[in-house]
Amino acid sequence: MIPTSHYLFLSLGLFTIGVIGVVTRRNVIIILMSIELMLNAVNINLVAFSRLVGSAEGHVFAIFVITDAAAEAAVGLGIIIAFFPEP
């Protein structure tokens, strides 16, 4: 059985990479991908603590975050396509 601290360190690494990507990059697509990394780090935390406590609420919240991330990606790509049409 993998201890919860391993999941937290993995989540910390993903969140740090996401924050660095948002802060240092100017490309909109890379910023959106970095935000997705940060949301995935949050999902890992939710599922890890849900498993630690023994309830399913963290899993439910993780599903909502995944749904929100998919909607954000669709809207973000739609906005990018609207601002940068094909030549």
Short mmCIF file of N, CA and C in Angstrom, two decimals:
data_model
loop_
_atom_site.label_atom_id
_atom_site.label_comp_id
_atom_site.label_asym_id
_atom_site.label_seq_id
_atom_site.Cartn_x
_atom_site.Cartn_y
_atom_site.Cartn_z
N MET A 1 0.84 -1.17 0.00
CA MET A 1 0.00 0.00 0.00
C MET A 1 0.90 1.25 0.00
N ILE A 2 0.60 2.16 -0.91
CA ILE A 2 1.41 3.37 -1.05
C ILE A 2 0.95 4.40 -0.02
N PRO A 3 1.88 4.99 0.73
CA PRO A 3 1.47 5.98 1.73
C PRO A 3 0.97 7.27 1.08
N THR A 4 0.18 8.01 1.84
CA THR A 4 -0.43 9.24 1.33
C THR A 4 0.63 10.30 1.01
N SER A 5 1.74 10.27 1.70
CA SER A 5 2.77 11.28 1.46
C SER A 5 3.33 11.20 0.04
N HIS A 6 3.38 10.00 -0.53
CA HIS A 6 3.85 9.86 -1.91
C HIS A 6 2.91 10.58 -2.88
N TYR A 7 1.61 10.43 -2.64
CA TYR A 7 0.64 11.12 -3.49
C TYR A 7 0.76 12.64 -3.33
N LEU A 8 1.00 13.08 -2.11
CA LEU A 8 1.13 14.52 -1.87
C LEU A 8 2.37 15.09 -2.53
N PHE A 9 3.48 14.36 -2.50
CA PHE A 9 4.69 14.84 -3.18
C PHE A 9 4.50 14.87 -4.70
N LEU A 10 3.82 13.88 -5.24
CA LEU A 10 3.52 13.89 -6.67
C LEU A 10 2.64 15.09 -7.02
N SER A 11 1.65 15.33 -6.20
CA SER A 11 0.75 16.46 -6.42
C SER A 11 1.50 17.78 -6.31
N LEU A 12 2.41 17.88 -5.34
CA LEU A 12 3.21 19.08 -5.19
C LEU A 12 4.07 19.34 -6.42
N GLY A 13 4.67 18.29 -6.96
CA GLY A 13 5.48 18.44 -8.16
C GLY A 13 4.66 18.91 -9.35
N LEU A 14 3.50 18.29 -9.56
CA LEU A 14 2.63 18.69 -10.67
C LEU A 14 2.15 20.13 -10.51
N PHE A 15 1.75 20.49 -9.30
CA PHE A 15 1.26 21.85 -9.08
C PHE A 15 2.37 22.87 -9.28
N THR A 16 3.58 22.54 -8.84
CA THR A 16 4.71 23.46 -9.03
C THR A 16 5.03 23.65 -10.50
N ILE A 17 5.03 22.58 -11.27
CA ILE A 17 5.26 22.69 -12.71
C ILE A 17 4.17 23.54 -13.36
N GLY A 18 2.93 23.37 -12.93
CA GLY A 18 1.83 24.16 -13.47
C GLY A 18 1.97 25.64 -13.15
N VAL A 19 2.34 25.96 -11.92
CA VAL A 19 2.51 27.37 -11.54
C VAL A 19 3.66 28.00 -12.31
N ILE A 20 4.76 27.27 -12.45
CA ILE A 20 5.89 27.79 -13.22
C ILE A 20 5.48 28.02 -14.68
N GLY A 21 4.69 27.12 -15.23
CA GLY A 21 4.23 27.29 -16.61
C GLY A 21 3.32 28.49 -16.78
N VAL A 22 2.45 28.74 -15.81
CA VAL A 22 1.55 29.89 -15.91
C VAL A 22 2.32 31.20 -15.75
N VAL A 23 3.28 31.22 -14.83
CA VAL A 23 3.98 32.46 -14.54
C VAL A 23 5.00 32.82 -15.62
N THR A 24 5.68 31.84 -16.19
CA THR A 24 6.79 32.15 -17.08
C THR A 24 6.42 32.18 -18.56
N ARG A 25 5.35 31.56 -18.96
CA ARG A 25 5.03 31.47 -20.39
C ARG A 25 4.06 32.54 -20.81
N ARG A 26 4.13 32.90 -22.09
CA ARG A 26 3.20 33.88 -22.64
C ARG A 26 2.27 33.25 -23.68
N ASN A 27 2.52 32.01 -24.03
CA ASN A 27 1.68 31.31 -25.00
C ASN A 27 0.40 30.85 -24.31
N VAL A 28 -0.74 31.16 -24.90
CA VAL A 28 -2.03 30.87 -24.28
C VAL A 28 -2.26 29.37 -24.15
N ILE A 29 -1.86 28.61 -25.13
CA ILE A 29 -2.08 27.17 -25.08
C ILE A 29 -1.26 26.54 -23.97
N ILE A 30 -0.03 26.98 -23.80
CA ILE A 30 0.81 26.44 -22.73
C ILE A 30 0.25 26.85 -21.37
N ILE A 31 -0.29 28.05 -21.26
CA ILE A 31 -0.90 28.47 -20.00
C ILE A 31 -2.11 27.60 -19.68
N LEU A 32 -2.93 27.29 -20.68
CA LEU A 32 -4.07 26.40 -20.46
C LEU A 32 -3.63 25.01 -20.05
N MET A 33 -2.57 24.50 -20.67
CA MET A 33 -2.05 23.18 -20.27
C MET A 33 -1.51 23.21 -18.85
N SER A 34 -0.90 24.32 -18.46
CA SER A 34 -0.38 24.44 -17.10
C SER A 34 -1.52 24.48 -16.08
N ILE A 35 -2.60 25.14 -16.43
CA ILE A 35 -3.77 25.16 -15.55
C ILE A 35 -4.35 23.75 -15.41
N GLU A 36 -4.35 23.00 -16.49
CA GLU A 36 -4.82 21.61 -16.44
C GLU A 36 -3.93 20.77 -15.52
N LEU A 37 -2.62 21.01 -15.56
CA LEU A 37 -1.71 20.30 -14.65
C LEU A 37 -2.06 20.64 -13.20
N MET A 38 -2.33 21.89 -12.93
CA MET A 38 -2.67 22.29 -11.57
C MET A 38 -3.98 21.64 -11.12
N LEU A 39 -4.96 21.56 -12.01
CA LEU A 39 -6.22 20.90 -11.66
C LEU A 39 -6.01 19.41 -11.42
N ASN A 40 -5.13 18.78 -12.19
CA ASN A 40 -4.84 17.36 -11.96
C ASN A 40 -4.14 17.15 -10.62
N ALA A 41 -3.30 18.09 -10.22
CA ALA A 41 -2.67 18.00 -8.90
C ALA A 41 -3.72 18.08 -7.79
N VAL A 42 -4.69 18.95 -7.98
CA VAL A 42 -5.79 19.05 -7.00
C VAL A 42 -6.57 17.75 -6.96
N ASN A 43 -6.80 17.14 -8.11
CA ASN A 43 -7.53 15.86 -8.15
C ASN A 43 -6.77 14.77 -7.40
N ILE A 44 -5.46 14.72 -7.55
CA ILE A 44 -4.67 13.72 -6.83
C ILE A 44 -4.81 13.93 -5.34
N ASN A 45 -4.77 15.20 -4.89
CA ASN A 45 -4.96 15.48 -3.46
C ASN A 45 -6.34 15.05 -2.98
N LEU A 46 -7.36 15.37 -3.76
CA LEU A 46 -8.73 15.01 -3.36
C LEU A 46 -8.88 13.51 -3.20
N VAL A 47 -8.38 12.76 -4.17
CA VAL A 47 -8.52 11.30 -4.12
C VAL A 47 -7.66 10.71 -3.01
N ALA A 48 -6.46 11.24 -2.80
CA ALA A 48 -5.58 10.72 -1.75
C ALA A 48 -6.19 10.92 -0.37
N PHE A 49 -6.70 12.13 -0.11
CA PHE A 49 -7.29 12.38 1.20
C PHE A 49 -8.62 11.65 1.37
N SER A 50 -9.35 11.47 0.28
CA SER A 50 -10.58 10.71 0.35
C SER A 50 -10.29 9.26 0.71
N ARG A 51 -9.22 8.71 0.14
CA ARG A 51 -8.82 7.35 0.46
C ARG A 51 -8.33 7.24 1.90
N LEU A 52 -7.62 8.27 2.36
CA LEU A 52 -7.09 8.27 3.72
C LEU A 52 -8.22 8.30 4.74
N VAL A 53 -9.23 9.13 4.49
CA VAL A 53 -10.35 9.28 5.42
C VAL A 53 -11.32 8.11 5.29
N GLY A 54 -11.44 7.57 4.09
CA GLY A 54 -12.34 6.45 3.89
C GLY A 54 -13.72 6.84 3.41
N SER A 55 -13.85 8.01 2.80
CA SER A 55 -15.14 8.43 2.27
C SER A 55 -15.01 8.62 0.76
N ALA A 56 -16.16 8.72 0.11
CA ALA A 56 -16.18 8.86 -1.34
C ALA A 56 -16.37 10.31 -1.79
N GLU A 57 -16.41 11.25 -0.86
CA GLU A 57 -16.67 12.64 -1.23
C GLU A 57 -15.54 13.23 -2.06
N GLY A 58 -14.31 12.88 -1.78
CA GLY A 58 -13.18 13.37 -2.57
C GLY A 58 -13.24 12.89 -4.01
N HIS A 59 -13.70 11.66 -4.20
CA HIS A 59 -13.84 11.13 -5.56
C HIS A 59 -14.92 11.89 -6.33
N VAL A 60 -16.00 12.23 -5.65
CA VAL A 60 -17.08 12.98 -6.29
C VAL A 60 -16.59 14.37 -6.68
N PHE A 61 -15.87 15.03 -5.78
CA PHE A 61 -15.33 16.35 -6.11
C PHE A 61 -14.33 16.26 -7.25
N ALA A 62 -13.55 15.18 -7.29
CA ALA A 62 -12.58 15.01 -8.38
C ALA A 62 -13.30 14.88 -9.73
N ILE A 63 -14.41 14.19 -9.75
CA ILE A 63 -15.18 14.07 -10.99
C ILE A 63 -15.70 15.45 -11.43
N PHE A 64 -16.15 16.26 -10.47
CA PHE A 64 -16.59 17.62 -10.81
C PHE A 64 -15.43 18.46 -11.34
N VAL A 65 -14.26 18.30 -10.77
CA VAL A 65 -13.09 19.06 -11.25
C VAL A 65 -12.71 18.61 -12.65
N ILE A 66 -12.78 17.32 -12.93
CA ILE A 66 -12.49 16.81 -14.27
C ILE A 66 -13.49 17.38 -15.27
N THR A 67 -14.76 17.43 -14.90
CA THR A 67 -15.78 18.00 -15.78
C THR A 67 -15.52 19.49 -16.02
N ASP A 68 -15.16 20.19 -14.97
CA ASP A 68 -14.85 21.61 -15.11
C ASP A 68 -13.62 21.81 -16.00
N ALA A 69 -12.62 20.97 -15.87
CA ALA A 69 -11.41 21.08 -16.69
C ALA A 69 -11.73 20.84 -18.17
N ALA A 70 -12.61 19.89 -18.44
CA ALA A 70 -12.99 19.63 -19.83
C ALA A 70 -13.75 20.82 -20.42
N ALA A 71 -14.64 21.41 -19.64
CA ALA A 71 -15.37 22.58 -20.11
C ALA A 71 -14.43 23.76 -20.32
N GLU A 72 -13.47 23.92 -19.41
CA GLU A 72 -12.51 25.01 -19.55
C GLU A 72 -11.65 24.83 -20.80
N ALA A 73 -11.25 23.62 -21.08
CA ALA A 73 -10.44 23.36 -22.27
C ALA A 73 -11.24 23.64 -23.54
N ALA A 74 -12.50 23.24 -23.56
CA ALA A 74 -13.33 23.48 -24.74
C ALA A 74 -13.57 24.97 -24.95
N VAL A 75 -13.89 25.69 -23.90
CA VAL A 75 -14.13 27.13 -24.04
C VAL A 75 -12.84 27.86 -24.38
N GLY A 76 -11.74 27.48 -23.74
CA GLY A 76 -10.45 28.12 -24.03
C GLY A 76 -10.02 27.91 -25.46
N LEU A 77 -10.14 26.71 -25.96
CA LEU A 77 -9.77 26.46 -27.36
C LEU A 77 -10.71 27.18 -28.32
N GLY A 78 -11.99 27.28 -27.95
CA GLY A 78 -12.92 28.05 -28.79
C GLY A 78 -12.55 29.51 -28.86
N ILE A 79 -12.13 30.08 -27.73
CA ILE A 79 -11.71 31.48 -27.70
C ILE A 79 -10.44 31.68 -28.52
N ILE A 80 -9.51 30.74 -28.40
CA ILE A 80 -8.26 30.84 -29.17
C ILE A 80 -8.56 30.78 -30.66
N ILE A 81 -9.44 29.90 -31.08
CA ILE A 81 -9.78 29.79 -32.49
C ILE A 81 -10.50 31.05 -32.97
N ALA A 82 -11.32 31.65 -32.12
CA ALA A 82 -12.02 32.87 -32.50
C ALA A 82 -11.06 34.05 -32.68
N PHE A 83 -10.03 34.14 -31.83
CA PHE A 83 -9.09 35.24 -31.93
C PHE A 83 -8.04 35.05 -33.01
N PHE A 84 -7.69 33.82 -33.29
CA PHE A 84 -6.67 33.53 -34.28
C PHE A 84 -7.24 32.65 -35.40
N PRO A 85 -8.03 33.22 -36.31
CA PRO A 85 -8.60 32.40 -37.38
C PRO A 85 -7.53 31.95 -38.38
N GLU A 86 -7.87 30.91 -39.11
CA GLU A 86 -6.92 30.40 -40.12
C GLU A 86 -6.79 31.40 -41.25
N PRO A 87 -5.61 31.49 -41.82
CA PRO A 87 -5.41 32.45 -42.92
C PRO A 87 -6.08 32.01 -44.21
#
